[in-house]
Coordinates of C-alpha atoms and ligand atoms in Angstrom, one line a residue:
X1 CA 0.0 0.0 0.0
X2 CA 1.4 3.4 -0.7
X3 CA -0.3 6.4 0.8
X4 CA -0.6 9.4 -0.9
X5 CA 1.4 10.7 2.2
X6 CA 3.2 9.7 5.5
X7 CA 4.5 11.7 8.5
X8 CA 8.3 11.3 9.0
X9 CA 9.3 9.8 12.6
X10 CA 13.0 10.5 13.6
X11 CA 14.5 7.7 15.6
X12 CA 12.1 7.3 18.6
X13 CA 15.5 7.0 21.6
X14 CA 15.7 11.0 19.6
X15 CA 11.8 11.5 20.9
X16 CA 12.5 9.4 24.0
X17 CA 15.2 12.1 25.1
X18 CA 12.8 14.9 25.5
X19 CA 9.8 12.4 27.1
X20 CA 12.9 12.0 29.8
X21 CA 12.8 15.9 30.4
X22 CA 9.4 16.2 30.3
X23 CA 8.9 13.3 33.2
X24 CA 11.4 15.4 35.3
X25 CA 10.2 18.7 35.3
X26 CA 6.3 17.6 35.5
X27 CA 5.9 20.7 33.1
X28 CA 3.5 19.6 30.2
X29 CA 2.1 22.4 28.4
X30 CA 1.6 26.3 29.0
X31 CA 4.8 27.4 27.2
X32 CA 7.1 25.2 28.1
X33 CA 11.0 24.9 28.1
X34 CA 10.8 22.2 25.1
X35 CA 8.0 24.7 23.7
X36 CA 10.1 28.2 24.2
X37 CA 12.8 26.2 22.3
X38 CA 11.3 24.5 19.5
X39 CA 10.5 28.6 18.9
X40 CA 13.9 29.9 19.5
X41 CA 15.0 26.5 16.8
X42 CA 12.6 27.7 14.2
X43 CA 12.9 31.2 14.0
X44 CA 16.6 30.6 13.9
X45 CA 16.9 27.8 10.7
X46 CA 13.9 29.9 8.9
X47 CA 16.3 32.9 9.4
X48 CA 13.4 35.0 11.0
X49 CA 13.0 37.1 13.9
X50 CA 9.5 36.5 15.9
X51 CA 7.3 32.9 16.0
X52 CA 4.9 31.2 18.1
X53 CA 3.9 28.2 18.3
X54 CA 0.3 27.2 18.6
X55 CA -2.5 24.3 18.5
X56 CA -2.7 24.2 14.9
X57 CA -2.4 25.9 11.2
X58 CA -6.2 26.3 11.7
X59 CA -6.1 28.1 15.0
X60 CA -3.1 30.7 13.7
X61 CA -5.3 32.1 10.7
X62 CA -8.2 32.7 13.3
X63 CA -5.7 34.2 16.2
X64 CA -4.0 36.3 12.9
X65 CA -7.5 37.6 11.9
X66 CA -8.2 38.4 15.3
X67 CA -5.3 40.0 16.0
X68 CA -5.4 42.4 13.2
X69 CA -8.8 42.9 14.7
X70 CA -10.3 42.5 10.9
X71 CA -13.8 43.6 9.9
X72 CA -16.2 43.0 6.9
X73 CA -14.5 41.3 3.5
X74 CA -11.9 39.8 3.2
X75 CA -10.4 38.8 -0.2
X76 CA -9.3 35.3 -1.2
X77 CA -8.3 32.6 -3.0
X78 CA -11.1 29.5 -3.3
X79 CA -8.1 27.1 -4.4
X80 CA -6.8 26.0 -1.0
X81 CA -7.7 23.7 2.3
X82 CA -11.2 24.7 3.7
X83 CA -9.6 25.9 6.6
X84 CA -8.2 29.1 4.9
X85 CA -11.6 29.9 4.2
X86 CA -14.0 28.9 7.3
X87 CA -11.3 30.8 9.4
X88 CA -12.7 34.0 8.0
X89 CA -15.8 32.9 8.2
X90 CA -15.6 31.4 12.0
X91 CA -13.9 35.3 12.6
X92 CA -17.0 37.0 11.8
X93 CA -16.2 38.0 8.1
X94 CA -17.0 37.5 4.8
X95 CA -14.6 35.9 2.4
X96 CA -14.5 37.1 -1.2
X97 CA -13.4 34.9 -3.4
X98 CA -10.8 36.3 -6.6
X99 CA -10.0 33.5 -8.8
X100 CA -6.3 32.1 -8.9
X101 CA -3.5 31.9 -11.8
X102 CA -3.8 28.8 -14.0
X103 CA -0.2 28.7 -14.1
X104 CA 0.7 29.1 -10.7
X105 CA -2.5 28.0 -9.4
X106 CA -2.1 31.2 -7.0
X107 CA -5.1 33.8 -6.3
X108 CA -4.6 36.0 -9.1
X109 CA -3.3 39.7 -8.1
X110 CA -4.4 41.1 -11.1
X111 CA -8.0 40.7 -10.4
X112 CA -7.7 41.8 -6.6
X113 CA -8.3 45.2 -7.0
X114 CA -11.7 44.4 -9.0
X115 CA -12.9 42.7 -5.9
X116 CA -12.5 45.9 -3.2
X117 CA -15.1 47.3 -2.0
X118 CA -15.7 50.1 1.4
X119 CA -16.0 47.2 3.3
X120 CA -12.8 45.1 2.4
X121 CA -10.1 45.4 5.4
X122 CA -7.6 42.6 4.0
X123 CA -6.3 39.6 1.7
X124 CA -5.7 36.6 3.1
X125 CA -3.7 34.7 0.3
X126 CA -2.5 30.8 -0.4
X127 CA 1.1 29.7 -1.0
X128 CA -0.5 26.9 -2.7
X129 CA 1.9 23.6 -2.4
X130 CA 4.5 25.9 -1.4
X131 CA 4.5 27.6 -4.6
X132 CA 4.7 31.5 -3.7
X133 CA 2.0 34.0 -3.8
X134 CA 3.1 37.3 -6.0
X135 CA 3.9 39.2 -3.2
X136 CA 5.3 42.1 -4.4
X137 CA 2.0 42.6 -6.2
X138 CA -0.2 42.3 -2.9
X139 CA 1.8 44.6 -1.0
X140 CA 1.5 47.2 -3.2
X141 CA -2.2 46.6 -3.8
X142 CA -2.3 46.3 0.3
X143 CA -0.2 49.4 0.6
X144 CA -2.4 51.6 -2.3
X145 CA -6.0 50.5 -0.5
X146 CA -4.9 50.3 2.7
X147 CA -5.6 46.7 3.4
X148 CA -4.0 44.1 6.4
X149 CA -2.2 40.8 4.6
X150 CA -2.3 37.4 5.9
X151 CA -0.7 34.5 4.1
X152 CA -1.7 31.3 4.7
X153 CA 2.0 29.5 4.3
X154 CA 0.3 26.0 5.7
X155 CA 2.7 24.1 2.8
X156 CA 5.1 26.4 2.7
X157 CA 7.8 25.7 5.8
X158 CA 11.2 25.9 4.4
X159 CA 10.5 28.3 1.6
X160 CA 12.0 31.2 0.7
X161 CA 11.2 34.1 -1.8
X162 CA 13.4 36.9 -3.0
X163 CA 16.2 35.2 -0.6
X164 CA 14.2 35.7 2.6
X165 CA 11.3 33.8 4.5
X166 CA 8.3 33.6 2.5
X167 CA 7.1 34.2 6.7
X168 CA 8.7 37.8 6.3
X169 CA 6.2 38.4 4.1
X170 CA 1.9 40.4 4.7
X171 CA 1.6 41.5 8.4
X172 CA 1.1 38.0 9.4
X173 CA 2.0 34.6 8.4
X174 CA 0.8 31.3 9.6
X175 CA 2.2 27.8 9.0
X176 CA 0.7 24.8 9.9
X177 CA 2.9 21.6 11.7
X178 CA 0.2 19.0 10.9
X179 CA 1.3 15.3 10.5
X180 CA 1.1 15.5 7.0
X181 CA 2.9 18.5 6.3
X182 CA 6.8 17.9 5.5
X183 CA 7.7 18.8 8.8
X184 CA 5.3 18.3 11.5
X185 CA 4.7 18.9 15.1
X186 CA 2.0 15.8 15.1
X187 CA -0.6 18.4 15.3
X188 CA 0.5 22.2 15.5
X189 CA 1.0 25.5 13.7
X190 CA 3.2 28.8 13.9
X191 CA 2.3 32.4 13.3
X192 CA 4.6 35.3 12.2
X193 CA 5.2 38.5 12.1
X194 CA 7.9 41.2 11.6
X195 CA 5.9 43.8 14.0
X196 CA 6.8 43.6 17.7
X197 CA 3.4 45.1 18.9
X198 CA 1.9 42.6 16.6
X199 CA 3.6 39.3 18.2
X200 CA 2.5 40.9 21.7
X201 CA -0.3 40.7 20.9
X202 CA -0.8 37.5 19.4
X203 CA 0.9 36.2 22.2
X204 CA -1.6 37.4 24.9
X205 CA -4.6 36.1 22.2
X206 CA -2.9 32.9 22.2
X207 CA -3.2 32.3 26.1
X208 CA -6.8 33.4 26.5
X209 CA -5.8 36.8 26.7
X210 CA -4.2 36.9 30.2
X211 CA -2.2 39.5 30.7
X212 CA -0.8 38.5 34.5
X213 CA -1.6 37.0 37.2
X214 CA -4.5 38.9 37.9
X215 CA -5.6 40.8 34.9
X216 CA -6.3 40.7 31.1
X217 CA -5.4 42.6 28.1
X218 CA -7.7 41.5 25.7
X219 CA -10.3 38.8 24.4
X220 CA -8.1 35.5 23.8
X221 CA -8.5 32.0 23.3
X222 CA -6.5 29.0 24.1
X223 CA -4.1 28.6 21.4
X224 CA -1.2 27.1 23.1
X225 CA 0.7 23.4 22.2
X226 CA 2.3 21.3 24.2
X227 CA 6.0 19.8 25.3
X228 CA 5.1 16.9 23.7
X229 CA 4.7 18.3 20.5
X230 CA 7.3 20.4 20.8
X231 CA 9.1 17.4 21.4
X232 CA 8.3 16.0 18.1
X233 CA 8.9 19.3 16.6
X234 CA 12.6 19.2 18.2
X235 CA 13.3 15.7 17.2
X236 CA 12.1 16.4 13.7
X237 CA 14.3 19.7 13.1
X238 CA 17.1 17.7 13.5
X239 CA 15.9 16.0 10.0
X240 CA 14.8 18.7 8.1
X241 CA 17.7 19.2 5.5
X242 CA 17.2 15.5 4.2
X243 CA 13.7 15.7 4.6
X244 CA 13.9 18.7 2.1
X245 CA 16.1 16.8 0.0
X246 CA 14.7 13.8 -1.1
X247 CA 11.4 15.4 -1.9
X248 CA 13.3 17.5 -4.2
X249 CA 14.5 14.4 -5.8
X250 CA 11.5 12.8 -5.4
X251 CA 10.3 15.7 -7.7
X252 CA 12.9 15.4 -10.1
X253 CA 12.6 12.2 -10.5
X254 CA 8.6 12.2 -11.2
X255 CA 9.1 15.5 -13.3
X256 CA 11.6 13.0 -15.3
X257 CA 9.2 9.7 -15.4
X258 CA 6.2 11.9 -16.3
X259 CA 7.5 13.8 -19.3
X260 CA 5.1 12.6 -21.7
X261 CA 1.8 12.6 -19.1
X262 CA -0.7 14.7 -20.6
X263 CA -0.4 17.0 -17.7
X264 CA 1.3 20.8 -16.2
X265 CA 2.7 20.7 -13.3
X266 CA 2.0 24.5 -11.6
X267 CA 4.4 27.0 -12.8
X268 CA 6.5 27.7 -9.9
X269 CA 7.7 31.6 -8.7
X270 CA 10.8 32.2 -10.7
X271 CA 12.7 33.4 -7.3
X272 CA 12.2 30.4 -5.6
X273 CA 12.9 26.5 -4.7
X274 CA 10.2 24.2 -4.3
X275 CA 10.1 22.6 -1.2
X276 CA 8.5 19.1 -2.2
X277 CA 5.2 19.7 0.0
X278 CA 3.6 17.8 -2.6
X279 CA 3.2 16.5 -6.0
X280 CA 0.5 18.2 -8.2
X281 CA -0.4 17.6 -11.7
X282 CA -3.3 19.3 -13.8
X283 CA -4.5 16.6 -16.1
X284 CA -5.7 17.4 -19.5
X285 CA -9.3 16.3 -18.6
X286 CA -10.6 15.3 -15.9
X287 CA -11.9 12.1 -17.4
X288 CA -8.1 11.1 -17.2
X289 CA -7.5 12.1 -13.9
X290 CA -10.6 9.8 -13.0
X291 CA -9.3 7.0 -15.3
X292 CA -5.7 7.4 -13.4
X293 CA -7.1 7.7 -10.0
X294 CA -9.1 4.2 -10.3
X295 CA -6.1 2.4 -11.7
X296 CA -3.8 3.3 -8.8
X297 CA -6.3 2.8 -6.3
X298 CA -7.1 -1.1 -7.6
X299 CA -3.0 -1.0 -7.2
X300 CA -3.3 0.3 -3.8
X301 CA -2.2 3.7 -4.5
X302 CA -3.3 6.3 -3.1
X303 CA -4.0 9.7 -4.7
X304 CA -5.5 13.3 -2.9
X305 CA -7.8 15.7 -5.3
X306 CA -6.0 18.5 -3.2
X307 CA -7.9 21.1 -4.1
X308 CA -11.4 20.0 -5.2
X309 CA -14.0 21.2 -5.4
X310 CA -13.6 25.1 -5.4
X311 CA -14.0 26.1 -2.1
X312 CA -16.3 28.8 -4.2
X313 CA -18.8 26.4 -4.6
X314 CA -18.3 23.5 -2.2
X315 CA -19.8 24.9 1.2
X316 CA -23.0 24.8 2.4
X317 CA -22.6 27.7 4.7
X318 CA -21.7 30.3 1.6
X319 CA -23.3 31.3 -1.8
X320 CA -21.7 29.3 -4.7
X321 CA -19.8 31.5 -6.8
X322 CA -18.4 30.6 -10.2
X323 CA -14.6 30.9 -10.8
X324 CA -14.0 30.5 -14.1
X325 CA -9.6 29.0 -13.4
X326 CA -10.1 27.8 -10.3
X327 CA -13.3 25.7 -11.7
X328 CA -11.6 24.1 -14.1
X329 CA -8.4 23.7 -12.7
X330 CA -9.7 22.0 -9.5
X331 CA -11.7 19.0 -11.5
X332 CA -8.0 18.0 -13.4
X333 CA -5.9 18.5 -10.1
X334 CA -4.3 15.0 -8.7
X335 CA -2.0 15.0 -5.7
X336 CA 0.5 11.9 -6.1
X337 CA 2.3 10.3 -3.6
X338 CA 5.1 12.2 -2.3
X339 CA 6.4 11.3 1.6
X340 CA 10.0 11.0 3.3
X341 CA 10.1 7.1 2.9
X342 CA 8.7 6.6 -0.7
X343 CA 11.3 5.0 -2.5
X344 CA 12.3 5.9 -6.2
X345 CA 11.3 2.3 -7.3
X346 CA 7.6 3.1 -5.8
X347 CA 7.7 6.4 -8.0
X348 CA 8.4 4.3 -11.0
X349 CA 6.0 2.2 -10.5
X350 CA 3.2 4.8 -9.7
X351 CA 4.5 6.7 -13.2
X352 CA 3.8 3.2 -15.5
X353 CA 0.6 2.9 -14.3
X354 CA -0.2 6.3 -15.0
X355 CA 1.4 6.3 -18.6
X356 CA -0.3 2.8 -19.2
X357 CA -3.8 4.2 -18.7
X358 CA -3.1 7.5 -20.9
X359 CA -1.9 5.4 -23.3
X360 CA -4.1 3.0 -23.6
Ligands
T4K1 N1 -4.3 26.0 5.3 C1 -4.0 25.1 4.4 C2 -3.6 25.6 3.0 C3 -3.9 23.8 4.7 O1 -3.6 22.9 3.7 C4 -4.2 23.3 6.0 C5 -4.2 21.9 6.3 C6 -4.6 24.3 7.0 C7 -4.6 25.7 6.6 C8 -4.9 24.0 8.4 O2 -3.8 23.5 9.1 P1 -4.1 22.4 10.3 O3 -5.1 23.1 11.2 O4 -4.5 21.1 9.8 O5 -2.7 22.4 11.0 C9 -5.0 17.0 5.6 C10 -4.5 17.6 6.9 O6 -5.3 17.2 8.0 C11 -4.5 19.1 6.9 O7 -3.6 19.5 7.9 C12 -4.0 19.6 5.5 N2 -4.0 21.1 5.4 C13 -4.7 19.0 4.4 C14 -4.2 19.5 3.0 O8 -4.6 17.6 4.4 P2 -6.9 15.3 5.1 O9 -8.3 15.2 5.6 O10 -6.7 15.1 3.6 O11 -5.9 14.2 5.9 P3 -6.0 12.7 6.0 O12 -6.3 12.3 7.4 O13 -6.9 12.1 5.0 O14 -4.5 12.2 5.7 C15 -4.0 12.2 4.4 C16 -3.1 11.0 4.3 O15 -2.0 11.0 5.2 C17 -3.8 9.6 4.5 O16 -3.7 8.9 3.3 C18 -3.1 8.9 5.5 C19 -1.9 9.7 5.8 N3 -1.7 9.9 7.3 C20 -2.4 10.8 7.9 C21 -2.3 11.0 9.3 C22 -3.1 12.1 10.0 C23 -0.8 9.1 8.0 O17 -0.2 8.2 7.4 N4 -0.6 9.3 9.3 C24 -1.3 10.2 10.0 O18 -1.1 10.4 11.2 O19 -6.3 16.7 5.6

């Protein structure tokens, strides 16, 4: 069986070596030591200056819309995980929905300022697979209509744009450390930002809002993680580098294989690496797609339509609205397999199938 994706688990004596700590000091959760450094870790191999760790990748986009205390509209992208869009939604606010690229599968920044109205107070953009955002273009467009930026970098841990953090980038960032992501925190999440005041903040939002022992600074939730997933957070840093690596060459190597699929692969930012956080390819017709998902699945392979349907038109608590891209890009989308331990030899047999049923 080969699942369309696996967690990585370092060495469990690496894991065991924290659990010893964590029996010691009786200290489980409530920023922690293991917790304070699996921060100090990250922000130091991302190359960035402030970070918290939280519950999840679902829980920073609400604490970052909260936190930037965000009203009325907010713009973007229906291409994405649901939770980049109920997390507006859940906030209060209304998402409006601006189709993407249908190269870089990326909300389109061309068509942003079309969608502003008096009532819009931010964009809250995708770095879908990794791939980034144009985000030169939505700061400007921020900057010009005076609008807040959150980027939803869920896929995108390890990336960089322009030589820096794609996490420098929008007044807030959020990342999530979910078992399935390329490096995980079992379940967990990080949020970002480059202004001080900001982080404060967030951090006070994050722990319910307590500002000392016996007073508060402001309306909070409980949006802290604990030692133990800092612990697998820790363990896994260690990893990261060769995790990196051979889904790069993992890539390469189904980039190679699948040179003749009738397929794209998204066109990735020209001032950056992908990271490997998946494998996506937009099948000619989605009758193919179909055709290739059946065939892997009698061969026990799985396959993830990561993104369909539109997120435009696929929940029942908002009005369906057409996107004309996004549409027909999301019925010919077909996330392949694509973990730490997937061998090349698995690749090439996933690839034959595929080619066998195209050209049949
Ligand atoms: N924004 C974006 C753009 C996102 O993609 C996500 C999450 C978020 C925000 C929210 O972040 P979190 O709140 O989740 O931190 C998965 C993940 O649950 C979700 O984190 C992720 N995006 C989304 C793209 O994928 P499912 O429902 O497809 O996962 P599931 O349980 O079907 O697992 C996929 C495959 O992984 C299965 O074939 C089995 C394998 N697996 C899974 C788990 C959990 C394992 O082998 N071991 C495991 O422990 O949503």
């Amino acid at each position: 069986m080969i699942l369309v994706t696996q967690p990585f688990l370092p060495p469990q004596e690496d894991y065991q070596k924290y659990l010893d700590g964590i029996w010691n000091r009786k200290w489980l959760t409530n920023m922690g030591p293991l917790a304070s450094q699996l921060e100090m870790d990250l922000k130091a191999y991302l190359g960035i200056k402030h970070l918290l760790f939280v519950t999840n990748g679902t829980a920073a986009l609400q604490m970052a819309i909260k936190a930037l205390e965000l009203k009325g509209e907010i713009i973007t992208t229906p291409f994405s995980f649901v939770a980049t869009t109920s997390s507006i939604v859940w906030e209060g606010c209304t998402p409006v929905f601006v189709d993407i690229e249908k190269d870089s599968l990326n909300i389109d920044a061309s068509k942003i300022e079309a969608a502003i109205t008096e009532k819009t107070s931010a964009i809250l953009a995708t770095h879908v697979y990794g791939n980034p955002c144009d985000v030169v273009a939505i700061e400007k467009i921020a900057k010009k209509h005076n609008l807040r930026v959150i980027y939803d970098g869920a896929h995108a841990f390890g990336v960089k744009v322009n030589g820096k953090s794609i996490f420098e980038y929008g007044d807030i960032s959020t990342c999530s450390l979910h078992a399935t992501k390329l490096y995980h925190s079992i379940e967990g999440g990080f949020i970002t930002t480059k202004d001080p005041e900001l982080l404060k903040k967030l951090a006070y939002i994050r722990n319910f809002g307590i500002a000392g022992f016996d007073s508060f600074s402001e309306l909070g939730i409980n949006g802290k993680n604990s030692e133990f997933h800092a612990a697998m957070g820790l363990a896994n840093l260690q990893h990261i580098d060769k995790i990196i690596e051979k889904r790069r060459a993992l890539t390469t190597h189904y980039d190679e294989k699948l040179k003749n699929l009738k397929a794209v692969r998204p066109l990735w930012h020209k001032n950056s690496e992908n990271n490997g956080a998946y494998y996506p390819v937009v099948f000619e017709t989605e009758e193919l797609l179909l055709k290739i998902v059946e065939r892997l699945k009698g061969a026990e392979i799985g396959t993830r339509r990561y993104f369909y349907p539109s997120l435009a038109t696929a929940l029942p608590y908002l009005e369906p609205t057409e996107m004309l891209v996004t549409d027909a890009i999301s019925k010919r989308v077909l996330c392949l397999p694509m973990y730490y331990d997937l061998s090349f030899e698995e690749v090439d047999l996933i690839c034959r199938l595929m080619l066998r049923v195209q050209n049949n």
